[in-house]
mmCIF file of C-alpha atoms in Angstrom:
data_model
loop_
_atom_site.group_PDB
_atom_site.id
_atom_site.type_symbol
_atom_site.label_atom_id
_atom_site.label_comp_id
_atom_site.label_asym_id
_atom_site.label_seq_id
_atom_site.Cartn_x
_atom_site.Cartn_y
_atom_site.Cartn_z
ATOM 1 C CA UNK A 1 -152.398 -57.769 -42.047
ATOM 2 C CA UNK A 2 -154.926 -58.352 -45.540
ATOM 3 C CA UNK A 3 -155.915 -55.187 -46.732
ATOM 4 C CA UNK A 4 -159.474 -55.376 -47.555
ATOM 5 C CA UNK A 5 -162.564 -57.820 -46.894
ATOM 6 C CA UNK A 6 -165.920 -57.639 -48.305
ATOM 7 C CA UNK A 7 -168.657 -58.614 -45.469
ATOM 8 C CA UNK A 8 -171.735 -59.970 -46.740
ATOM 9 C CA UNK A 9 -175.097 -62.088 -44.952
ATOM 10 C CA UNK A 10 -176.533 -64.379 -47.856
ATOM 11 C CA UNK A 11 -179.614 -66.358 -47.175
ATOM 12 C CA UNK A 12 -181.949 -68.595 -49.174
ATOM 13 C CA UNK A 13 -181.284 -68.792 -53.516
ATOM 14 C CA UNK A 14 -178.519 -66.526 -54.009
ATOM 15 C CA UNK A 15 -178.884 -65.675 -57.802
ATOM 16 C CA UNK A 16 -175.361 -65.025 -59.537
ATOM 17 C CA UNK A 17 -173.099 -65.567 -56.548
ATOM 18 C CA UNK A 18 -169.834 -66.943 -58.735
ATOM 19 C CA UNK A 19 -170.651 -64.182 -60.968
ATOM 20 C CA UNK A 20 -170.673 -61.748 -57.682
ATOM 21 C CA UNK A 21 -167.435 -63.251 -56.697
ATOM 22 C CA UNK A 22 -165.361 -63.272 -59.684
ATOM 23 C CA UNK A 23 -166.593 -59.628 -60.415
ATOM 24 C CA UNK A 24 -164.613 -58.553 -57.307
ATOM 25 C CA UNK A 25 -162.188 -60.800 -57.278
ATOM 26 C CA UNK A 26 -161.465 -59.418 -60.921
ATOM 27 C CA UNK A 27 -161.314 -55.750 -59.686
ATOM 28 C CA UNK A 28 -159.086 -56.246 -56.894
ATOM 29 C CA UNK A 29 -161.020 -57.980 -54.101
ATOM 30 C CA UNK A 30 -158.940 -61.068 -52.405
ATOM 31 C CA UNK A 31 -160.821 -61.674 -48.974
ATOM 32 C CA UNK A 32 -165.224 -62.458 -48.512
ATOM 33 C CA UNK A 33 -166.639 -63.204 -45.491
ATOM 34 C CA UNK A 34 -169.513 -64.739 -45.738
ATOM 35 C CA UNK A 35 -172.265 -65.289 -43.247
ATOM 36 C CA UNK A 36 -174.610 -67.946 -44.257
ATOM 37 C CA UNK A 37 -178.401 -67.369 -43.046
ATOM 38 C CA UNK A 38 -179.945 -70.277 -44.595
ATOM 39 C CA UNK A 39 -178.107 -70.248 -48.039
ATOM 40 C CA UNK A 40 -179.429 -73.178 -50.375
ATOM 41 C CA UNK A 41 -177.559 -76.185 -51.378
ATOM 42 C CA UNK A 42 -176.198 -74.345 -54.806
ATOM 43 C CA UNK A 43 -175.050 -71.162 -52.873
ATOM 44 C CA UNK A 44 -173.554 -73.815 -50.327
ATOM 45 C CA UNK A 45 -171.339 -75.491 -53.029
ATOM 46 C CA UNK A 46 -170.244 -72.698 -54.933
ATOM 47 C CA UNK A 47 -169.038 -71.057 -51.149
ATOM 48 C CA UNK A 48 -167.450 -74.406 -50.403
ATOM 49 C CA UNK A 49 -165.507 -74.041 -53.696
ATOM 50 C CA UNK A 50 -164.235 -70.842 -53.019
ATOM 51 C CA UNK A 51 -162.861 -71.718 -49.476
ATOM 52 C CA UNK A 52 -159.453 -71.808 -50.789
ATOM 53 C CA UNK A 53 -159.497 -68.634 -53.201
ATOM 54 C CA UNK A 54 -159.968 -66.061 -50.106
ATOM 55 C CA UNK A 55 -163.790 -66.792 -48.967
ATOM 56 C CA UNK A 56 -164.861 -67.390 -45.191
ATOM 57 C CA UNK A 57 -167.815 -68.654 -44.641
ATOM 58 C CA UNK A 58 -169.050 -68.516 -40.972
ATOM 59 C CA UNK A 59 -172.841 -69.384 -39.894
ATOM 60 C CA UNK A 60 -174.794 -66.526 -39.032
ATOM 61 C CA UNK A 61 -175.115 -65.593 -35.560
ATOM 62 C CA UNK A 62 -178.813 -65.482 -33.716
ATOM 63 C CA UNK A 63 -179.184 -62.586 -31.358
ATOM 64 C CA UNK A 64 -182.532 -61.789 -30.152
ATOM 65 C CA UNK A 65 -181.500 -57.896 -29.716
ATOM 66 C CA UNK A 66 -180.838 -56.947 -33.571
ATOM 67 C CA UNK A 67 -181.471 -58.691 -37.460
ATOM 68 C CA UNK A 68 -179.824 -61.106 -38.344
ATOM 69 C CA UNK A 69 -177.284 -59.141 -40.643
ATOM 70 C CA UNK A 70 -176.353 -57.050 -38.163
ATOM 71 C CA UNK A 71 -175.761 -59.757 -35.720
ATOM 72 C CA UNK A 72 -173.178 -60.806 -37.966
ATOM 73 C CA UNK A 73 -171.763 -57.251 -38.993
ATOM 74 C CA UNK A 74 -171.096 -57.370 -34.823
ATOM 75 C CA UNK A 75 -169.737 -60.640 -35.159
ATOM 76 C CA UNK A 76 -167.230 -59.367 -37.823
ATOM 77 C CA UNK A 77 -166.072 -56.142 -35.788
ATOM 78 C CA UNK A 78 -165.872 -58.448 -32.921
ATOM 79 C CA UNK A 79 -163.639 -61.317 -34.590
ATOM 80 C CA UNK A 80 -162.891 -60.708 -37.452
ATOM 81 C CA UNK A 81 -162.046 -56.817 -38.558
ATOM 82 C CA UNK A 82 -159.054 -56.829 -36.895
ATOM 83 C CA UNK A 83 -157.422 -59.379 -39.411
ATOM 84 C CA UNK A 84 -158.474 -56.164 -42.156
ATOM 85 C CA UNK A 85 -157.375 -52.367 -42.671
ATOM 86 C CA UNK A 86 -160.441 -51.887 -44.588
ATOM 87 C CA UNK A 87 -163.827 -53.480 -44.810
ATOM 88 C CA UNK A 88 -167.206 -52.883 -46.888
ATOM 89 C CA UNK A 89 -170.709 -54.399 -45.444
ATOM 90 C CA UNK A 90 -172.263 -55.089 -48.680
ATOM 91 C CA UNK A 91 -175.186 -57.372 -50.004
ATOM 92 C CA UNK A 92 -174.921 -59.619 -53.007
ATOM 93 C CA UNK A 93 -176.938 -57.290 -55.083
ATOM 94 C CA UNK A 94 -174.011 -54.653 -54.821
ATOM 95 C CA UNK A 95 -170.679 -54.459 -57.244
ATOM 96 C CA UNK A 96 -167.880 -52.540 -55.823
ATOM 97 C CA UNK A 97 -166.896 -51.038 -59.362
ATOM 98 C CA UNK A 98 -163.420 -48.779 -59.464
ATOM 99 C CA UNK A 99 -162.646 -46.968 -63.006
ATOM 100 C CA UNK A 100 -161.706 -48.852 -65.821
ATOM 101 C CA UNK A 101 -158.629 -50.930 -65.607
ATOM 102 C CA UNK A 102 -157.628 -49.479 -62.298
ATOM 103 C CA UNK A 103 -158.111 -52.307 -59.572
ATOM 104 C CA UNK A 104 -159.310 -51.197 -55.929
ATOM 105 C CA UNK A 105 -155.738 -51.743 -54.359
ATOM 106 C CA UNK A 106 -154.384 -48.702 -56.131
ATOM 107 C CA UNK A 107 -157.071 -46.458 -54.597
ATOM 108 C CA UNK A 108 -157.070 -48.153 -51.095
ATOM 109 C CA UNK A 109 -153.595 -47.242 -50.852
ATOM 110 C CA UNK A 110 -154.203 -43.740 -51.113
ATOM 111 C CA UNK A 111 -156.922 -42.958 -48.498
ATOM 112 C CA UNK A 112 -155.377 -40.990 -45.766
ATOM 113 C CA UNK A 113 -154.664 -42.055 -42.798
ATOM 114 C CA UNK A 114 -156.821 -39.638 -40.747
ATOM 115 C CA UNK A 115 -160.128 -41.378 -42.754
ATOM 116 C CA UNK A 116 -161.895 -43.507 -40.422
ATOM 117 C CA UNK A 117 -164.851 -43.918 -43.501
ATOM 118 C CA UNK A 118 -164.902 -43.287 -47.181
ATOM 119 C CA UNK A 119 -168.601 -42.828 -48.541
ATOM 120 C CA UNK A 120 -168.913 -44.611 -51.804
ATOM 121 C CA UNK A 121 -171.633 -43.572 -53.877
ATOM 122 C CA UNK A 122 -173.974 -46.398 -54.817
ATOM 123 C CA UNK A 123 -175.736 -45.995 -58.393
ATOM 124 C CA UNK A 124 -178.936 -48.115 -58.730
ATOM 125 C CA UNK A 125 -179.744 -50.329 -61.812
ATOM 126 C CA UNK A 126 -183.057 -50.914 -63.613
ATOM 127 C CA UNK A 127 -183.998 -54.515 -63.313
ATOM 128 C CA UNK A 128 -187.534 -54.337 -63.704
ATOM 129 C CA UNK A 129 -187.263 -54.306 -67.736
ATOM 130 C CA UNK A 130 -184.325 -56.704 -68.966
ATOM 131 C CA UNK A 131 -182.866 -55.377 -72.128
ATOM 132 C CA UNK A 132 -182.284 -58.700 -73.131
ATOM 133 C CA UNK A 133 -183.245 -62.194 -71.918
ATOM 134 C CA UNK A 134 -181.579 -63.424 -69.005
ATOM 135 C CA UNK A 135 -178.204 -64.556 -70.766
ATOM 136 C CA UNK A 136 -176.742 -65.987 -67.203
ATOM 137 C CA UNK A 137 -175.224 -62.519 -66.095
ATOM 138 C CA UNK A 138 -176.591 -59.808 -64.274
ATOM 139 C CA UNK A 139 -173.917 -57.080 -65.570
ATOM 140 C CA UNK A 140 -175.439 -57.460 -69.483
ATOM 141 C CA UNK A 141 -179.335 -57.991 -68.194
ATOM 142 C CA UNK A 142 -179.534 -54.573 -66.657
ATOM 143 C CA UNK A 143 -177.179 -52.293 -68.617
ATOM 144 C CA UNK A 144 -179.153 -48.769 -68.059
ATOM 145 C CA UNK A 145 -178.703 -47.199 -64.402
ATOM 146 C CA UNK A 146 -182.014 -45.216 -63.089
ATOM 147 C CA UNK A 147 -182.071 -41.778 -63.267
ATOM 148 C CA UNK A 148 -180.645 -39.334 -60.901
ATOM 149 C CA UNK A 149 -183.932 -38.403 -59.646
ATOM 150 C CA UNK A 150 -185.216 -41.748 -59.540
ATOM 151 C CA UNK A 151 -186.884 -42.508 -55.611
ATOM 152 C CA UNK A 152 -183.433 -40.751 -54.564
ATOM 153 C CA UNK A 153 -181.828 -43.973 -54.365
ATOM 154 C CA UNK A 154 -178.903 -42.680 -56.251
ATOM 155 C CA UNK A 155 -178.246 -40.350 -53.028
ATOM 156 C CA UNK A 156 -177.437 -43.335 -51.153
ATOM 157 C CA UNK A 157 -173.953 -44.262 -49.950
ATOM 158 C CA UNK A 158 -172.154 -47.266 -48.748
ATOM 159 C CA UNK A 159 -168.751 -46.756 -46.650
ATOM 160 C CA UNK A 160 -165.569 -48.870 -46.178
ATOM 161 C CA UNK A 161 -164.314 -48.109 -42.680
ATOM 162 C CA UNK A 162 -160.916 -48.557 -41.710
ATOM 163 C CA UNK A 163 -160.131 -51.196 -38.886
ATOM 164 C CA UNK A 164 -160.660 -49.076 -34.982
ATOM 165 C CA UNK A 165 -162.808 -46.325 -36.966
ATOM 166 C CA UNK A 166 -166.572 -48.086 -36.128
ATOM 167 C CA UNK A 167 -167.402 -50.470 -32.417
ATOM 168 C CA UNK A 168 -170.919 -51.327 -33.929
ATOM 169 C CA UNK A 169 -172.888 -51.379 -36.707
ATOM 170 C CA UNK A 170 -176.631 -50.576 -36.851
ATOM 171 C CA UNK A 171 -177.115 -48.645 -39.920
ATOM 172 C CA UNK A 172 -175.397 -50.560 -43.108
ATOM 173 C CA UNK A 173 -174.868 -46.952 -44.947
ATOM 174 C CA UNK A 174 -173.131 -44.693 -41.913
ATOM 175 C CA UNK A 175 -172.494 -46.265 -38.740
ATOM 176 C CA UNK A 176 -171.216 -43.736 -36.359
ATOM 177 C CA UNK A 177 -167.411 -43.363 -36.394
ATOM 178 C CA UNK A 178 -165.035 -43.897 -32.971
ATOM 179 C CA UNK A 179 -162.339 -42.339 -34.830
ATOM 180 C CA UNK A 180 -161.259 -40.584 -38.312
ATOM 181 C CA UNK A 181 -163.683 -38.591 -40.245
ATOM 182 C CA UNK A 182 -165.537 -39.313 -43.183
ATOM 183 C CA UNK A 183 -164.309 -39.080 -46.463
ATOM 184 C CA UNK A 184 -165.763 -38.954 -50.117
ATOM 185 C CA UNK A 185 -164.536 -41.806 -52.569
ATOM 186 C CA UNK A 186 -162.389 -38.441 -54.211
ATOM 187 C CA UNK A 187 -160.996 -37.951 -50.628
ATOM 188 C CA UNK A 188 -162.926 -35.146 -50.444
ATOM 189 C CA UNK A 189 -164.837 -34.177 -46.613
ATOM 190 C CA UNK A 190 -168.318 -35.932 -46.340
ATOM 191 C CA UNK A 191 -171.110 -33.979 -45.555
ATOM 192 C CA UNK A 192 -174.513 -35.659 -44.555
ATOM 193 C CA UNK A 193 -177.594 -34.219 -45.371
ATOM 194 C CA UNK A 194 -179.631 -33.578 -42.132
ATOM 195 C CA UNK A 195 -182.772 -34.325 -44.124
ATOM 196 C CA UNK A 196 -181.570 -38.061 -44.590
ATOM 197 C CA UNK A 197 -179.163 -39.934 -42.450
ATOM 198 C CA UNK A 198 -178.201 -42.299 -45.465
ATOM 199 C CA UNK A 199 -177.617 -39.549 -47.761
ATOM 200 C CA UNK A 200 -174.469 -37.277 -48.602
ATOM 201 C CA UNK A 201 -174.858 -33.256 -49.802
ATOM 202 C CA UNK A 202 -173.483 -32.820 -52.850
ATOM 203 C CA UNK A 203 -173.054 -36.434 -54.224
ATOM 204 C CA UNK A 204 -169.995 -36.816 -56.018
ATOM 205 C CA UNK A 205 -169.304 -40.036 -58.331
ATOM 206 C CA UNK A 206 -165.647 -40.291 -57.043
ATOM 207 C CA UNK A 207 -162.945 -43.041 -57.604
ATOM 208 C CA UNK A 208 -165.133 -45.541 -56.344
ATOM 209 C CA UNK A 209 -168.994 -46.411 -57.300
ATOM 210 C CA UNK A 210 -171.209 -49.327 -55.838
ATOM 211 C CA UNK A 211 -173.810 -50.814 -58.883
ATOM 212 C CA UNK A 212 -176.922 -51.561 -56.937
ATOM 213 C CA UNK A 213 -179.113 -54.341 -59.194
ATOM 214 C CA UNK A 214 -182.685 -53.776 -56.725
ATOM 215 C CA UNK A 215 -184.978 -56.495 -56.325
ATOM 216 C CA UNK A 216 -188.082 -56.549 -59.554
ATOM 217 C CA UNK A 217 -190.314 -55.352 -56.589
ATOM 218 C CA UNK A 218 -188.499 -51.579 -56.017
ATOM 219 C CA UNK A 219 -187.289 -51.451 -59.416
ATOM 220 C CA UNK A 220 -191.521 -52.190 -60.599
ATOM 221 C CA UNK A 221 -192.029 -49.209 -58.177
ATOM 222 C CA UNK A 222 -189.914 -47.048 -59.221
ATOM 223 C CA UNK A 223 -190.742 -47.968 -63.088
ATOM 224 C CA UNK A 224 -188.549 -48.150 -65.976
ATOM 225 C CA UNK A 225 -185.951 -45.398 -66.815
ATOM 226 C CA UNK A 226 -185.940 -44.290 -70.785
ATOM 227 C CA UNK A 227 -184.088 -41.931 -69.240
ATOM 228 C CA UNK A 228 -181.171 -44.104 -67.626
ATOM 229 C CA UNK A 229 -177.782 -44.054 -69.167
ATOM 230 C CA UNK A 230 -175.619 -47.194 -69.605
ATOM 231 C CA UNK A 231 -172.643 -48.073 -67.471
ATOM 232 C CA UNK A 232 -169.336 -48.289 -69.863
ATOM 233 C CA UNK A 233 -167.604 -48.824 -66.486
ATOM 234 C CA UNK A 234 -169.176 -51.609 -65.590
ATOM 235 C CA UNK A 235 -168.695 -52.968 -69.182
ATOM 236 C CA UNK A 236 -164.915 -52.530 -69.392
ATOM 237 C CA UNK A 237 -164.738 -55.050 -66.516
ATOM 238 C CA UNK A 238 -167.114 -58.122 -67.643
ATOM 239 C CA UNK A 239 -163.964 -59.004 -69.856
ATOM 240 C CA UNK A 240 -161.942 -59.250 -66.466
ATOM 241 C CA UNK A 241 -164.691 -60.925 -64.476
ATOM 242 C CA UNK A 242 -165.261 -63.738 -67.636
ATOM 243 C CA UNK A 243 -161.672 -64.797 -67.320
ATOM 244 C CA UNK A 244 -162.322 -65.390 -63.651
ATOM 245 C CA UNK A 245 -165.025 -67.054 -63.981
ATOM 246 C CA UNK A 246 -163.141 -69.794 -66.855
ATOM 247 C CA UNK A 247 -160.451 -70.264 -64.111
ATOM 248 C CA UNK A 248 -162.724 -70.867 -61.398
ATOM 249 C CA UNK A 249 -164.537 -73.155 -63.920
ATOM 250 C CA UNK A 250 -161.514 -75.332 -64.953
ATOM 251 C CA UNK A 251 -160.514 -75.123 -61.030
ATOM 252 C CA UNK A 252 -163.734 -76.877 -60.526
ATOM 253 C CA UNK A 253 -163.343 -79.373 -62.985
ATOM 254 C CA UNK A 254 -160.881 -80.597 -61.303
ATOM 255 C CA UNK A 255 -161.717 -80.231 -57.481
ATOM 256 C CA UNK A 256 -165.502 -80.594 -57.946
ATOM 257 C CA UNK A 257 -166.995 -81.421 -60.865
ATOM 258 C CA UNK A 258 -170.546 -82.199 -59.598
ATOM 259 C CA UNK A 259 -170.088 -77.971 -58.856
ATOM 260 C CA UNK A 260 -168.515 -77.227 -62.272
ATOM 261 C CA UNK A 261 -171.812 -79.256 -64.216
ATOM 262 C CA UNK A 262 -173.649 -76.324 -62.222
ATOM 263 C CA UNK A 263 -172.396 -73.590 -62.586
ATOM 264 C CA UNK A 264 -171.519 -74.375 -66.482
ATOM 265 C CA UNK A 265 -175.484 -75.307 -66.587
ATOM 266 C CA UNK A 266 -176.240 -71.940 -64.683
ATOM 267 C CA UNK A 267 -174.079 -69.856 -67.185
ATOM 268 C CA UNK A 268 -174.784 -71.642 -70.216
ATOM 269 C CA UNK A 269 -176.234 -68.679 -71.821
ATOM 270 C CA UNK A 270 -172.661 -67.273 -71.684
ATOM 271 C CA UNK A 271 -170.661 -68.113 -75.024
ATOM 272 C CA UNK A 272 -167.147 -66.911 -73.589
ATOM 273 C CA UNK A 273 -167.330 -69.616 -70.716
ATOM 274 C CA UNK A 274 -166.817 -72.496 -73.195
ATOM 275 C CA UNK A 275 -163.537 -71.165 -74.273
ATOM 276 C CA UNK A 276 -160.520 -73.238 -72.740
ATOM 277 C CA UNK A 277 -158.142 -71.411 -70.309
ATOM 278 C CA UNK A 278 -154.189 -72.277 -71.382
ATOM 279 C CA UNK A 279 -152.217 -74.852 -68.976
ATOM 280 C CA UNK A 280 -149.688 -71.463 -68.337
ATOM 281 C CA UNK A 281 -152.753 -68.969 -67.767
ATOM 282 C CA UNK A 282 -154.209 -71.326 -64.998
ATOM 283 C CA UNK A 283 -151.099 -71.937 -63.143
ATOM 284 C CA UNK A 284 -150.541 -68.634 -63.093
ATOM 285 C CA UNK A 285 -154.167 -67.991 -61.723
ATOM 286 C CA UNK A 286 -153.681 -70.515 -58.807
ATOM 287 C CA UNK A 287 -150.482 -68.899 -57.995
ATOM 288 C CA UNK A 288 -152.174 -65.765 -57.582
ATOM 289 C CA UNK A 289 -154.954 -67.119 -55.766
ATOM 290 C CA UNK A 290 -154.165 -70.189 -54.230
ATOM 291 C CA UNK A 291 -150.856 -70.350 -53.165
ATOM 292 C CA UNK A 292 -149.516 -67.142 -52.729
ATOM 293 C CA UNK A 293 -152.277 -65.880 -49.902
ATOM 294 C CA UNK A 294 -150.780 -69.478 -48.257
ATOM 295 C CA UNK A 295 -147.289 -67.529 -48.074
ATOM 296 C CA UNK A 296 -148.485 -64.318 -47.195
ATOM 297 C CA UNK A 297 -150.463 -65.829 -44.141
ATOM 298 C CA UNK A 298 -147.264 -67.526 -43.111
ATOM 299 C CA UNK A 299 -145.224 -64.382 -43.752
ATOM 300 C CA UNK A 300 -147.882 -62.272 -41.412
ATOM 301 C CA UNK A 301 -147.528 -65.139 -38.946
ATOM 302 C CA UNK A 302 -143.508 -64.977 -38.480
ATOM 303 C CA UNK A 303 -144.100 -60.958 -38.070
ATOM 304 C CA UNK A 304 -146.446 -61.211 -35.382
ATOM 305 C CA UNK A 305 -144.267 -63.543 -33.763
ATOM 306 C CA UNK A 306 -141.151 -61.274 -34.324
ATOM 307 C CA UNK A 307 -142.656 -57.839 -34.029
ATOM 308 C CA UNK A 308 -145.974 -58.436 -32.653
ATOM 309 C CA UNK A 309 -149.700 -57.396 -33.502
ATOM 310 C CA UNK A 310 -149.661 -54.048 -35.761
ATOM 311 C CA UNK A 311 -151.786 -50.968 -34.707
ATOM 312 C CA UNK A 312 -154.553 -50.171 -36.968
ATOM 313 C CA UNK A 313 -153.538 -46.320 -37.372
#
C-alpha cells in the first residue's frame, strides 16, 4: 500500500504547476491525483509528462448533486483512497511545507494509529504586492506571510485523513470523521472552535504547515501586510525543489521536448534552471522516481496475491 497521495481538481491556466509538483515531490510527496476540470493545453502537457513520476490524472466527474471538486473528492474515497494510508485534498495554490530538511515521510510515520485526521495549519501568503517581479516562481514572488490577524485566514486548517477515517467529503477543511479522532500536526487533540467550523482553538504551527498563495482578488482585500514576516522554511526548500525541477527538465528533453521548450520558456526568469544535471545525478533521479515505484507496485502486487488486501487500521 503507497503511503500518501495529494488530491487535487485543476481547471483552466494552472499557473506554476511543475513548480507545484516538484515542490512536493522535493519534500517527500511521491503520488498526485489529479482531476482535470477543463485544464488548458500547457497544464495538459506538463500532467502528461509527469504520468510516469507518480501523477494520475483522471477527468473530473459531473454530478448534478455537489461542485465539481467535490464530485471528484467522492470519486477518490470511492476508487481511489484505498490504494493510500494517508491523503490531503489540496488546491494548487497550497504547499504542504514540513521543517527544514525533514521530508513528510518521517512525520507520517509517526501519527498514531488511533488518528483518523491530523489538522495542518495553513499560513496565508501576500500576493497582492510582489516583492519582486515575477521571476517564474511563486515561492520568491511572495516571500512575506499575512499577519496573524489578517481576515482570520491564518485560523484555517487543512487535514490529511487516514484511509477508513472519512465516507464523504463536503467541507475541504474538516469533513466529519467515521473513525479516529482528530489530531494537531504536533499530535496534539484538535479542538474546533464552535464559532467557526473551519477553524481550530488554540492554533498551533506544528510539524506540518500548508503555504496558502490567495488569488490577487482576497489578497487586494485583505491589503498588504508591512507587518508579515518571511518564511525561512519555505526558503530552505526552493534549493530542493530547483534540483527537481532540472531533472524533470533534462527528463523532458529527452521524452518531450516540445514540453521542455515550455516549461524552460515559462521559467526562464530562473538562473539555476540552466545549470546541467550530471549523467550519475539523473540516473539516480529516475531510479528514485521512475523505476523503483515500478518495483514497489509489483512487490504490493505479489503480497496481495500471497497475503491478501491489508486493513487500513
Amino acid at each position: 500500500m503507497r503511503t500518501f497521495a495529494i488530491v487535487t481538481v485543476l481547471e483552466g491556466a494552472v499557473s506554476g504547476l511543475a513548480e507545484w509538483l516538484a515542490f512536493h515531490r522535493a519534500v517527500g510527496v511521491r503520488h498526485f491525483v489529479i482531476y482535470d476540470n477543463g485544464i488548458d493545453a500547457e497544464a495538459a502537457a506538463t500532467l502528461a509528462l509527469h504520468e510516469g513520476l507518480g501523477v494520475t490524472t483522471l477527468p473530473c466527474p459531473s454530478r448534478l448533486d455537489c461542485a465539481p471538486r467535490f464530485a471528484a473528492y467522492e470519486h477518490f474515497l470511492a476508487s481511489r483512497a484505498r490504494l493510500f494510508r494517508f491523503a490531503a485534498f489540496l488546491d494548487s495554490d497550497e504547499f504542504l511545507v514540513p521543517p527544514p530538511g525533514r521530508p513528510l515521510d518521517g512525520w507520517l510515520a509517526r501519527i498514531p494509529t488511533h488518528a483518523g485526521a491530523v489538522a495542518v495549519n495553513r499560513r496565508a501568503f501576500d500576493t497582492a504586492q510582489p516583492a519582486q517581479p515575477d521571476p517564474g516562481l511563486v515561492l520568491r514572488r511572495f516571500p512575506r506571510a499575512l499577519a496573524v490577524t489578517d481576515r482570520g485566514e491564518n485560523r484555517v486548517v487543512k487535514s490529511i485523513y487516514r484511509q477508513g477515517a472519512i465516507a464523504t467529503i463536503r467541507d475541504p477543511h474538516r469533513a466529519a470523521l467515521v473513525q479516529g479522532e482528530w489530531l494537531m500536526s504536533d499530535f496534539s487533540p484538535a479542538e474546533a472552535d464552535p464559532n467557526r467550523p473551519d477553524a481550530i482553538l488554540g492554533v498551533r504551527h506544528g510539524e506540518i504547515r500548508i503555504n496558502h498563495y490567495p488569488s490577487t482578488a482576497l489578497s487586494q482585500a485583505a491589503g498588504p501586510s508591512g507587518d508579515g514576516e518571511s518564511c525561512p522554511r519555505t526558503q530552505s526548500w526552493i534549493g530542493p525543489m530547483l534540483d527537481e525541477m532540472r531533472h524533470l527538465l533534462a527528463f523532458a528533453d529527452a521524452v518531450a521536448p516540445g514540453t521542455a521548450a515550455q516549461l524552460r520558456a515559462r521559467y526562464a526568469g530562473v538562473p539555476e534552471l540552466a545549470r546541467p544535471v550530471s549523467p550519475q545525478e539523473h540516473r539516480l533521479w529516475r531510479l528514485r522516481h521512475l523505476h523503483r515505484p515500478r518495483a514497489e507496485a509489483a512487490g504490493r502486487f505479489l503480497q496481495r496475491k500471497i497475503f491478501g488486501a491489508p486493513r487500513p487500521w
